[in-house]
């Protein structure tokens, strides 16, 4: 049985970033930038008002001074090329270009107006309420680096530079293949002996959650059908994730069918609980193949530990970032936890206000406990951690 660390290393060694594609900005959320971005224009591109008020010369705006309001108005939009004459104020609105000759904007709340004359209630100083050209970003400034993760704010930054699309690594197409004669899709009635297929929607959304594109199919425990379904999956997808059928039962045909289809088994069985029956293989055309245990909790844990990093690596994360996972945090144990087994154990737990409790039964079919969990605590074999100890957990 392979050590978990070695299994992870071999899996990540086999993974690489996907081809670079240019995609519209609004479709890049959470993706990894495959290019550096440098500012091409100053932002703001022109001096503009940050308030609704009057463009003025600050020196003419002491409390009690009066100014004649020009009949032209400068609103946001087209720069009307207005020029402020001595003794005058020009009505201006937020975002509008500041007229030549003005050096401040006085808020409308700070003047009183009668007809076309304003009287200053509260004076301004030069520069007040003006957002200077290039005050946020200067042309030529480095804005984002290769490897940066796209967030809504970074998307806004690039949009503000007039950039409609950026280079990212293409999302991997991940085919989920569930297996089992006992499985029924939610929505259909259950016959005696059947259970609902919970792995398929769980794994599809887990794939989407880390940034891949998921498609799903199902095969009964029949070599013929498995050959057809897995053959189609291998032809279509970058990564194939199979759930169930990889153990030692008489109906577990996945391994032999994969081999018939040309997949080279890199390893089978990893020292990790839950999740021992786990297959990693590679097809000569580059498709990576994972066979996860059928038990939903085991499938969930092995997906997070072994498959999610490969999806992040395909998206362009460095091997280190991909291996590190989405997030870790330190919490204080609210109860003692012990791994009495001989494999590293990923306990599922719930942290609230910095405290960690295990979330219900830790059996590998128990989805309710999993649904209550928001993190996993990994303990090596034989390790006992006492209540009150600070431990690191992986957020899920
Ligand atoms: P297997 O690995 O195929 O032997 O399955 C192990 C256990 O997981 C069995 O109890 C299966 O019924 C269950 N199982 C397998 N696939 C799924 C699935 N897609 N959804 C829910 N349970 C499953
Ligand atoms: Mg099965």
Short mmCIF file of C-alpha atoms and ligand atoms in Angstrom, two decimals:
data_model
loop_
_atom_site.label_atom_id
_atom_site.label_comp_id
_atom_site.label_asym_id
_atom_site.label_seq_id
_atom_site.Cartn_x
_atom_site.Cartn_y
_atom_site.Cartn_z
CA UNK A 1 0.00 0.00 0.00
CA UNK A 2 1.43 3.37 -1.04
CA UNK A 3 2.17 6.12 1.50
CA UNK A 4 -0.13 9.11 1.12
CA UNK A 5 2.73 11.54 0.57
CA UNK A 6 4.26 9.45 -2.20
CA UNK A 7 0.83 9.03 -3.81
CA UNK A 8 0.31 12.80 -3.79
CA UNK A 9 3.76 13.42 -5.25
CA UNK A 10 3.23 10.94 -8.07
CA UNK A 11 -0.17 12.36 -8.90
CA UNK A 12 1.04 15.96 -8.97
CA UNK A 13 4.10 15.00 -11.03
CA UNK A 14 1.71 13.67 -13.67
CA UNK A 15 -0.32 16.89 -13.75
CA UNK A 16 0.48 20.03 -15.72
CA UNK A 17 -1.17 23.36 -16.52
CA UNK A 18 -3.73 23.27 -19.33
CA UNK A 19 -3.29 25.11 -22.62
CA UNK A 20 -3.45 28.89 -22.45
CA UNK A 21 -6.66 30.41 -23.79
CA UNK A 22 -8.01 33.94 -23.98
CA UNK A 23 -11.39 34.32 -22.37
CA UNK A 24 -13.78 37.16 -21.58
CA UNK A 25 -13.02 38.85 -18.29
CA UNK A 26 -16.33 38.00 -16.66
CA UNK A 27 -15.73 34.27 -17.15
CA UNK A 28 -12.36 34.24 -15.37
CA UNK A 29 -13.45 34.17 -11.71
CA UNK A 30 -11.11 31.99 -9.58
CA UNK A 31 -8.94 31.17 -12.59
CA UNK A 32 -5.19 31.54 -12.61
CA UNK A 33 -3.76 34.29 -14.77
CA UNK A 34 -1.37 33.01 -17.45
CA UNK A 35 -0.02 36.46 -18.31
CA UNK A 36 1.37 39.54 -16.62
CA UNK A 37 -0.82 42.63 -16.96
CA UNK A 38 0.61 46.14 -17.15
CA UNK A 39 -1.49 49.27 -17.03
CA UNK A 40 -1.92 50.87 -20.44
CA UNK A 41 -3.85 53.98 -19.42
CA UNK A 42 -3.85 56.31 -16.43
CA UNK A 43 -6.75 55.78 -14.09
CA UNK A 44 -8.64 57.94 -13.58
CA UNK A 45 -7.89 59.01 -17.18
CA UNK A 46 -8.61 62.70 -16.37
CA UNK A 47 -8.99 64.93 -13.30
CA UNK A 48 -12.59 64.57 -12.16
CA UNK A 49 -14.94 65.54 -9.39
CA UNK A 50 -15.60 63.20 -6.47
CA UNK A 51 -18.68 65.19 -5.42
CA UNK A 52 -21.81 66.87 -6.70
CA UNK A 53 -21.09 70.57 -6.29
CA UNK A 54 -19.33 73.49 -7.98
CA UNK A 55 -15.91 73.66 -9.67
CA UNK A 56 -14.13 76.69 -8.18
CA UNK A 57 -10.82 78.34 -7.47
CA UNK A 58 -10.08 77.55 -3.82
CA UNK A 59 -8.59 81.02 -3.26
CA UNK A 60 -11.98 82.58 -4.09
CA UNK A 61 -13.82 80.27 -1.71
CA UNK A 62 -13.49 81.54 1.84
CA UNK A 63 -16.55 81.38 4.06
CA UNK A 64 -18.87 84.23 3.11
CA UNK A 65 -17.45 84.74 -0.44
CA UNK A 66 -19.95 84.82 -3.32
CA UNK A 67 -19.50 83.47 -6.83
CA UNK A 68 -21.50 83.78 -10.03
CA UNK A 69 -22.69 80.38 -11.32
CA UNK A 70 -21.87 79.85 -15.00
CA UNK A 71 -24.94 78.76 -16.95
CA UNK A 72 -23.10 75.79 -18.45
CA UNK A 73 -23.08 72.54 -16.47
CA UNK A 74 -20.45 69.80 -16.56
CA UNK A 75 -21.93 66.36 -15.85
CA UNK A 76 -20.18 62.97 -16.10
CA UNK A 77 -19.82 61.97 -19.75
CA UNK A 78 -18.63 64.14 -22.58
CA UNK A 79 -15.98 66.69 -21.56
CA UNK A 80 -17.53 70.00 -22.63
CA UNK A 81 -14.17 71.79 -22.49
CA UNK A 82 -15.48 74.47 -20.11
CA UNK A 83 -13.19 77.08 -18.66
CA UNK A 84 -13.68 78.67 -15.25
CA UNK A 85 -13.36 82.45 -15.25
CA UNK A 86 -12.39 84.53 -12.20
CA UNK A 87 -15.29 85.06 -9.78
CA UNK A 88 -17.23 82.14 -11.24
CA UNK A 89 -18.34 78.66 -10.24
CA UNK A 90 -19.36 75.87 -12.63
CA UNK A 91 -22.02 73.35 -11.61
CA UNK A 92 -20.39 69.89 -11.66
CA UNK A 93 -21.38 66.33 -10.80
CA UNK A 94 -19.51 63.24 -9.56
CA UNK A 95 -17.21 61.75 -12.17
CA UNK A 96 -17.32 64.81 -14.44
CA UNK A 97 -14.11 66.29 -15.89
CA UNK A 98 -12.89 69.29 -13.91
CA UNK A 99 -13.07 72.48 -16.08
CA UNK A 100 -9.80 74.25 -16.92
CA UNK A 101 -8.98 76.93 -14.36
CA UNK A 102 -10.71 75.18 -11.44
CA UNK A 103 -8.55 73.76 -8.65
CA UNK A 104 -11.21 72.43 -6.26
CA UNK A 105 -14.81 71.29 -6.11
CA UNK A 106 -17.00 72.62 -3.33
CA UNK A 107 -19.76 70.27 -2.19
CA UNK A 108 -23.25 71.56 -2.88
CA UNK A 109 -24.01 71.06 0.83
CA UNK A 110 -21.30 73.65 1.64
CA UNK A 111 -22.87 76.55 -0.29
CA UNK A 112 -26.16 78.34 -0.28
CA UNK A 113 -27.59 79.26 -3.67
CA UNK A 114 -29.87 82.09 -4.66
CA UNK A 115 -30.62 82.36 -8.35
CA UNK A 116 -27.26 82.27 -10.09
CA UNK A 117 -25.17 83.21 -7.08
CA UNK A 118 -23.68 80.87 -4.50
CA UNK A 119 -22.39 81.94 -1.11
CA UNK A 120 -19.72 79.84 0.54
CA UNK A 121 -20.79 78.34 3.87
CA UNK A 122 -17.73 76.13 4.37
CA UNK A 123 -14.53 76.90 2.36
CA UNK A 124 -12.37 74.47 0.38
CA UNK A 125 -8.64 74.07 -0.12
CA UNK A 126 -6.91 73.57 -3.46
CA UNK A 127 -7.27 70.00 -4.72
CA UNK A 128 -10.25 69.20 -2.52
CA UNK A 129 -12.79 66.79 -4.04
CA UNK A 130 -10.72 66.32 -7.18
CA UNK A 131 -9.59 62.81 -8.16
CA UNK A 132 -6.38 63.31 -10.08
CA UNK A 133 -5.52 61.68 -13.38
CA UNK A 134 -3.37 58.60 -12.64
CA UNK A 135 -4.12 58.85 -8.93
CA UNK A 136 -5.08 55.19 -8.81
CA UNK A 137 -3.09 53.57 -11.63
CA UNK A 138 -0.40 54.99 -13.93
CA UNK A 139 0.16 53.72 -17.47
CA UNK A 140 3.11 51.31 -17.39
CA UNK A 141 2.49 50.19 -13.81
CA UNK A 142 2.48 46.43 -13.17
CA UNK A 143 -1.05 45.43 -12.16
CA UNK A 144 -1.18 41.64 -11.98
CA UNK A 145 1.31 38.82 -12.17
CA UNK A 146 1.20 35.45 -13.84
CA UNK A 147 -0.23 33.02 -11.27
CA UNK A 148 -2.56 35.56 -9.64
CA UNK A 149 -6.05 34.25 -8.97
CA UNK A 150 -8.82 36.25 -10.61
CA UNK A 151 -11.22 37.86 -8.14
CA UNK A 152 -14.14 40.24 -8.76
CA UNK A 153 -11.92 43.18 -7.74
CA UNK A 154 -9.10 42.16 -10.10
CA UNK A 155 -11.66 41.69 -12.86
CA UNK A 156 -12.83 45.26 -12.17
CA UNK A 157 -9.22 46.49 -12.29
CA UNK A 158 -8.67 44.99 -15.74
CA UNK A 159 -12.03 46.23 -16.98
CA UNK A 160 -11.09 49.75 -15.79
CA UNK A 161 -8.08 49.46 -18.09
CA UNK A 162 -10.32 48.65 -21.03
CA UNK A 163 -9.17 45.02 -21.19
CA UNK A 164 -11.98 42.72 -22.45
CA UNK A 165 -10.22 39.33 -22.16
CA UNK A 166 -7.19 37.75 -20.53
CA UNK A 167 -5.02 34.67 -20.85
CA UNK A 168 -5.77 31.86 -18.41
CA UNK A 169 -5.19 28.13 -18.45
CA UNK A 170 -8.20 26.32 -19.91
CA UNK A 171 -10.45 24.60 -17.37
CA UNK A 172 -9.98 20.83 -17.38
CA UNK A 173 -12.97 18.77 -18.49
CA UNK A 174 -13.59 16.26 -15.73
CA UNK A 175 -15.83 13.29 -16.44
CA UNK A 176 -17.43 11.77 -13.37
CA UNK A 177 -18.36 8.13 -13.85
CA UNK A 178 -20.39 6.55 -11.07
CA UNK A 179 -20.73 2.77 -11.02
CA UNK A 180 -23.08 0.37 -9.33
CA UNK A 181 -26.19 -1.74 -9.99
CA UNK A 182 -27.79 -0.44 -6.78
CA UNK A 183 -27.80 3.23 -7.77
CA UNK A 184 -30.82 5.30 -8.75
CA UNK A 185 -30.89 8.97 -9.71
CA UNK A 186 -32.63 11.33 -7.26
CA UNK A 187 -36.18 11.93 -8.44
CA UNK A 188 -36.85 8.31 -9.40
CA UNK A 189 -38.51 5.79 -7.02
CA UNK A 190 -36.32 3.35 -5.06
CA UNK A 191 -36.84 -0.41 -5.32
CA UNK A 192 -35.80 -2.68 -2.45
CA UNK A 193 -32.02 -2.90 -2.32
CA UNK A 194 -31.42 0.33 -4.18
CA UNK A 195 -29.92 3.62 -2.97
CA UNK A 196 -29.73 7.07 -4.49
CA UNK A 197 -26.66 8.16 -6.39
CA UNK A 198 -25.21 10.85 -4.16
CA UNK A 199 -21.64 10.70 -5.44
CA UNK A 200 -22.49 12.01 -8.86
CA UNK A 201 -23.89 15.41 -7.84
CA UNK A 202 -21.34 15.68 -5.02
CA UNK A 203 -18.37 15.08 -7.29
CA UNK A 204 -19.73 17.19 -10.13
CA UNK A 205 -20.11 20.17 -7.84
CA UNK A 206 -16.81 19.50 -6.09
CA UNK A 207 -15.16 19.67 -9.52
CA UNK A 208 -16.94 22.93 -10.35
CA UNK A 209 -16.07 24.25 -6.91
CA UNK A 210 -12.34 23.97 -7.51
CA UNK A 211 -12.62 25.36 -11.02
CA UNK A 212 -13.04 22.42 -13.40
CA UNK A 213 -15.83 21.64 -15.85
CA UNK A 214 -17.81 18.57 -14.84
CA UNK A 215 -19.82 16.12 -16.91
CA UNK A 216 -21.26 12.90 -15.56
CA UNK A 217 -22.22 9.42 -16.67
CA UNK A 218 -23.12 6.17 -14.95
CA UNK A 219 -22.32 2.52 -15.62
CA UNK A 220 -23.83 -0.60 -14.13
CA UNK A 221 -21.49 -3.25 -12.77
CA UNK A 222 -21.13 -4.88 -16.14
CA UNK A 223 -17.75 -5.06 -17.92
CA UNK A 224 -19.32 -4.52 -21.32
CA UNK A 225 -21.11 -1.35 -20.25
CA UNK A 226 -18.14 -0.11 -18.26
CA UNK A 227 -15.96 -0.49 -21.35
CA UNK A 228 -18.34 1.65 -23.35
CA UNK A 229 -18.84 4.35 -20.70
CA UNK A 230 -15.18 4.55 -19.67
CA UNK A 231 -14.02 4.45 -23.29
CA UNK A 232 -16.21 7.46 -24.08
CA UNK A 233 -15.01 9.24 -20.92
CA UNK A 234 -11.35 8.68 -21.79
CA UNK A 235 -11.91 10.00 -25.29
CA UNK A 236 -13.70 13.14 -24.13
CA UNK A 237 -12.16 14.26 -20.86
CA UNK A 238 -8.86 15.55 -19.50
CA UNK A 239 -9.50 13.85 -16.17
CA UNK A 240 -11.76 10.86 -15.50
CA UNK A 241 -13.02 10.37 -11.94
CA UNK A 242 -14.73 7.04 -11.31
CA UNK A 243 -16.60 6.35 -8.10
CA UNK A 244 -17.06 2.80 -6.87
CA UNK A 245 -16.12 -0.54 -8.36
CA UNK A 246 -12.41 -0.23 -7.54
CA UNK A 247 -12.36 -2.50 -4.52
CA UNK A 248 -11.98 -6.28 -4.37
CA UNK A 249 -15.64 -7.30 -4.73
CA UNK A 250 -16.65 -9.71 -7.49
CA UNK A 251 -18.49 -6.89 -9.19
CA UNK A 252 -15.56 -4.47 -9.06
CA UNK A 253 -14.55 -4.45 -12.72
CA UNK A 254 -13.20 -0.91 -13.03
CA UNK A 255 -9.49 -1.75 -12.78
CA UNK A 256 -9.52 -4.53 -15.34
CA UNK A 257 -11.63 -2.54 -17.79
CA UNK A 258 -9.34 0.47 -17.46
CA UNK A 259 -6.37 -1.75 -18.26
CA UNK A 260 -8.17 -3.17 -21.30
CA UNK A 261 -8.72 0.39 -22.46
CA UNK A 262 -4.98 1.12 -22.28
CA UNK A 263 -4.87 2.92 -18.93
CA UNK A 264 -1.64 2.24 -17.07
CA UNK A 265 -2.31 1.76 -13.36
CA UNK A 266 0.23 3.87 -11.48
CA UNK A 267 -0.94 2.61 -8.12
CA UNK A 268 -3.88 1.03 -6.36
CA UNK A 269 -4.57 1.44 -2.63
CA UNK A 270 -3.18 4.31 -0.61
CA UNK A 271 -2.58 4.48 3.14
CA UNK A 272 -5.37 6.86 4.02
CA UNK A 273 -8.60 6.55 5.91
CA UNK A 274 -11.23 6.78 4.62
CA UNK A 275 -10.27 5.79 1.13
CA UNK A 276 -8.05 2.76 0.85
CA UNK A 277 -9.39 1.39 -2.45
CA UNK A 278 -8.10 4.17 -4.67
CA UNK A 279 -6.70 3.89 -8.18
CA UNK A 280 -4.56 6.33 -10.07
CA UNK A 281 -3.81 5.66 -13.70
CA UNK A 282 -2.72 7.39 -16.88
CA UNK A 283 -3.85 6.85 -20.41
CA UNK A 284 -1.07 7.21 -23.02
CA UNK A 285 -3.02 10.11 -24.59
CA UNK A 286 -2.51 12.11 -21.36
CA UNK A 287 -5.85 11.57 -19.63
CA UNK A 288 -5.47 11.13 -15.89
CA UNK A 289 -7.75 8.57 -14.29
CA UNK A 290 -8.84 8.35 -10.67
CA UNK A 291 -10.86 5.51 -9.21
CA UNK A 292 -12.36 6.62 -5.91
CA UNK A 293 -14.03 4.40 -3.33
CA UNK A 294 -17.80 4.25 -3.71
CA UNK A 295 -18.63 5.20 -0.14
CA UNK A 296 -19.58 8.86 -0.35
CA UNK A 297 -17.40 10.08 2.53
CA UNK A 298 -14.40 8.18 1.18
CA UNK A 299 -15.07 9.56 -2.29
CA UNK A 300 -15.29 13.07 -0.85
CA UNK A 301 -12.07 12.80 1.16
CA UNK A 302 -10.02 11.22 -1.61
CA UNK A 303 -11.35 13.78 -4.07
CA UNK A 304 -10.13 16.60 -1.81
CA UNK A 305 -6.79 15.02 -1.03
CA UNK A 306 -5.83 13.69 -4.47
CA UNK A 307 -8.08 15.01 -7.26
CA UNK A 308 -8.68 18.66 -6.35
CA UNK A 309 -4.93 19.47 -6.42
CA UNK A 310 -4.72 18.12 -9.98
CA UNK A 311 -7.58 20.35 -11.10
CA UNK A 312 -5.91 23.39 -9.49
CA UNK A 313 -2.60 22.43 -11.15
CA UNK A 314 -4.36 22.17 -14.54
CA UNK A 315 -5.71 25.65 -13.95
CA UNK A 316 -2.16 26.91 -13.48
CA UNK A 317 -1.56 26.81 -9.71
CA UNK A 318 2.05 26.04 -8.80
CA UNK A 319 2.55 22.45 -7.55
CA UNK A 320 3.01 23.86 -4.02
CA UNK A 321 -0.19 25.92 -4.09
CA UNK A 322 -2.10 23.05 -5.69
CA UNK A 323 -0.92 20.64 -2.98
CA UNK A 324 -1.67 23.08 -0.18
CA UNK A 325 -5.37 23.09 -1.04
CA UNK A 326 -7.90 25.84 -0.67
CA UNK A 327 -7.42 26.85 2.91
CA UNK A 328 -6.08 25.92 6.29
CA UNK A 329 -6.72 27.34 9.68
CA UNK A 330 -5.75 26.70 13.29
CA UNK A 331 -8.42 25.67 15.74
CA UNK A 332 -8.60 24.45 19.33
CA UNK A 333 -9.92 20.93 19.89
CA UNK A 334 -13.11 20.82 21.91
CA UNK A 335 -12.72 17.08 22.48
CA UNK A 336 -9.86 14.57 22.41
CA UNK A 337 -9.34 12.83 19.05
CA UNK A 338 -7.30 9.69 18.55
CA UNK A 339 -6.29 7.77 15.46
CA UNK A 340 -6.16 4.18 16.68
CA UNK A 341 -5.76 2.80 13.14
CA UNK A 342 -2.70 2.11 11.04
CA UNK A 343 -3.37 4.70 8.31
CA UNK A 344 -3.48 8.52 8.41
CA UNK A 345 -7.06 9.41 9.21
CA UNK A 346 -8.93 12.44 7.86
CA UNK A 347 -11.50 13.17 10.56
CA UNK A 348 -14.39 15.39 9.50
CA UNK A 349 -15.19 18.16 11.89
CA UNK A 350 -16.97 21.39 12.41
CA UNK A 351 -15.19 24.49 13.57
CA UNK A 352 -17.10 27.35 15.11
CA UNK A 353 -15.52 30.34 16.85
CA UNK A 354 -12.09 28.75 16.67
CA UNK A 355 -13.21 25.49 18.36
CA UNK A 356 -13.33 22.10 16.66
CA UNK A 357 -15.74 19.22 17.29
CA UNK A 358 -15.97 16.09 15.16
CA UNK A 359 -19.13 16.12 13.10
CA UNK A 360 -21.03 13.00 14.08
CA UNK A 361 -20.19 9.45 13.15
CA UNK A 362 -16.97 9.06 11.19
CA UNK A 363 -18.20 6.08 9.16
CA UNK A 364 -17.52 6.32 5.47
CA UNK A 365 -21.15 6.02 4.34
CA UNK A 366 -22.41 8.69 6.77
CA UNK A 367 -23.29 11.68 4.64
CA UNK A 368 -25.18 13.59 7.36
CA UNK A 369 -22.02 14.00 9.45
CA UNK A 370 -20.15 15.03 6.32
CA UNK A 371 -22.81 17.59 5.51
CA UNK A 372 -22.28 19.19 8.93
CA UNK A 373 -18.50 19.30 8.55
CA UNK A 374 -16.58 22.35 7.39
CA UNK A 375 -13.05 21.03 7.82
CA UNK A 376 -10.88 17.94 8.01
CA UNK A 377 -8.34 17.07 10.68
CA UNK A 378 -5.56 14.73 9.56
CA UNK A 379 -3.98 12.58 12.23
CA UNK A 380 -1.12 10.13 11.73
CA UNK A 381 -1.56 6.57 12.99
CA UNK A 382 -1.29 6.21 16.76
CA UNK A 383 -1.60 9.95 17.39
CA UNK A 384 -3.90 11.23 20.14
CA UNK A 385 -4.62 14.93 20.52
CA UNK A 386 -6.06 16.11 23.79
CA UNK A 387 -8.91 18.54 24.27
CA UNK A 388 -7.59 22.11 24.28
CA UNK A 389 -4.75 21.41 21.81
CA UNK A 390 -4.36 23.75 18.85
CA UNK A 391 -4.44 21.84 15.58
CA UNK A 392 -4.36 22.73 11.88
CA UNK A 393 -7.36 21.76 9.77
CA UNK A 394 -8.09 21.82 6.06
CA UNK A 395 -11.20 23.79 5.17
CA UNK A 396 -13.72 22.01 3.00
P1 LIG B 1 -18.07 0.10 -4.10
O1 LIG B 1 -16.79 0.86 -3.94
O2 LIG B 1 -18.60 0.11 -5.48
O3 LIG B 1 -17.93 -1.27 -3.52
O4 LIG B 1 -19.12 0.86 -3.19
C1 LIG B 1 -18.93 0.99 -1.81
C2 LIG B 1 -20.19 1.50 -1.16
O5 LIG B 1 -20.49 2.79 -1.65
C3 LIG B 1 -21.41 0.66 -1.42
O6 LIG B 1 -22.19 0.63 -0.25
C4 LIG B 1 -22.14 1.41 -2.52
O7 LIG B 1 -23.52 1.19 -2.53
C5 LIG B 1 -21.82 2.84 -2.17
N1 LIG B 1 -21.81 3.68 -3.37
C6 LIG B 1 -21.12 3.43 -4.49
N2 LIG B 1 -21.35 4.39 -5.40
C7 LIG B 1 -22.21 5.26 -4.83
C8 LIG B 1 -22.83 6.45 -5.27
N3 LIG B 1 -22.59 6.92 -6.50
N4 LIG B 1 -23.64 7.11 -4.42
C9 LIG B 1 -23.88 6.61 -3.17
N5 LIG B 1 -23.31 5.50 -2.71
C10 LIG B 1 -22.50 4.81 -3.52
MG1 LIG B 2 -20.06 -0.83 -6.45
#
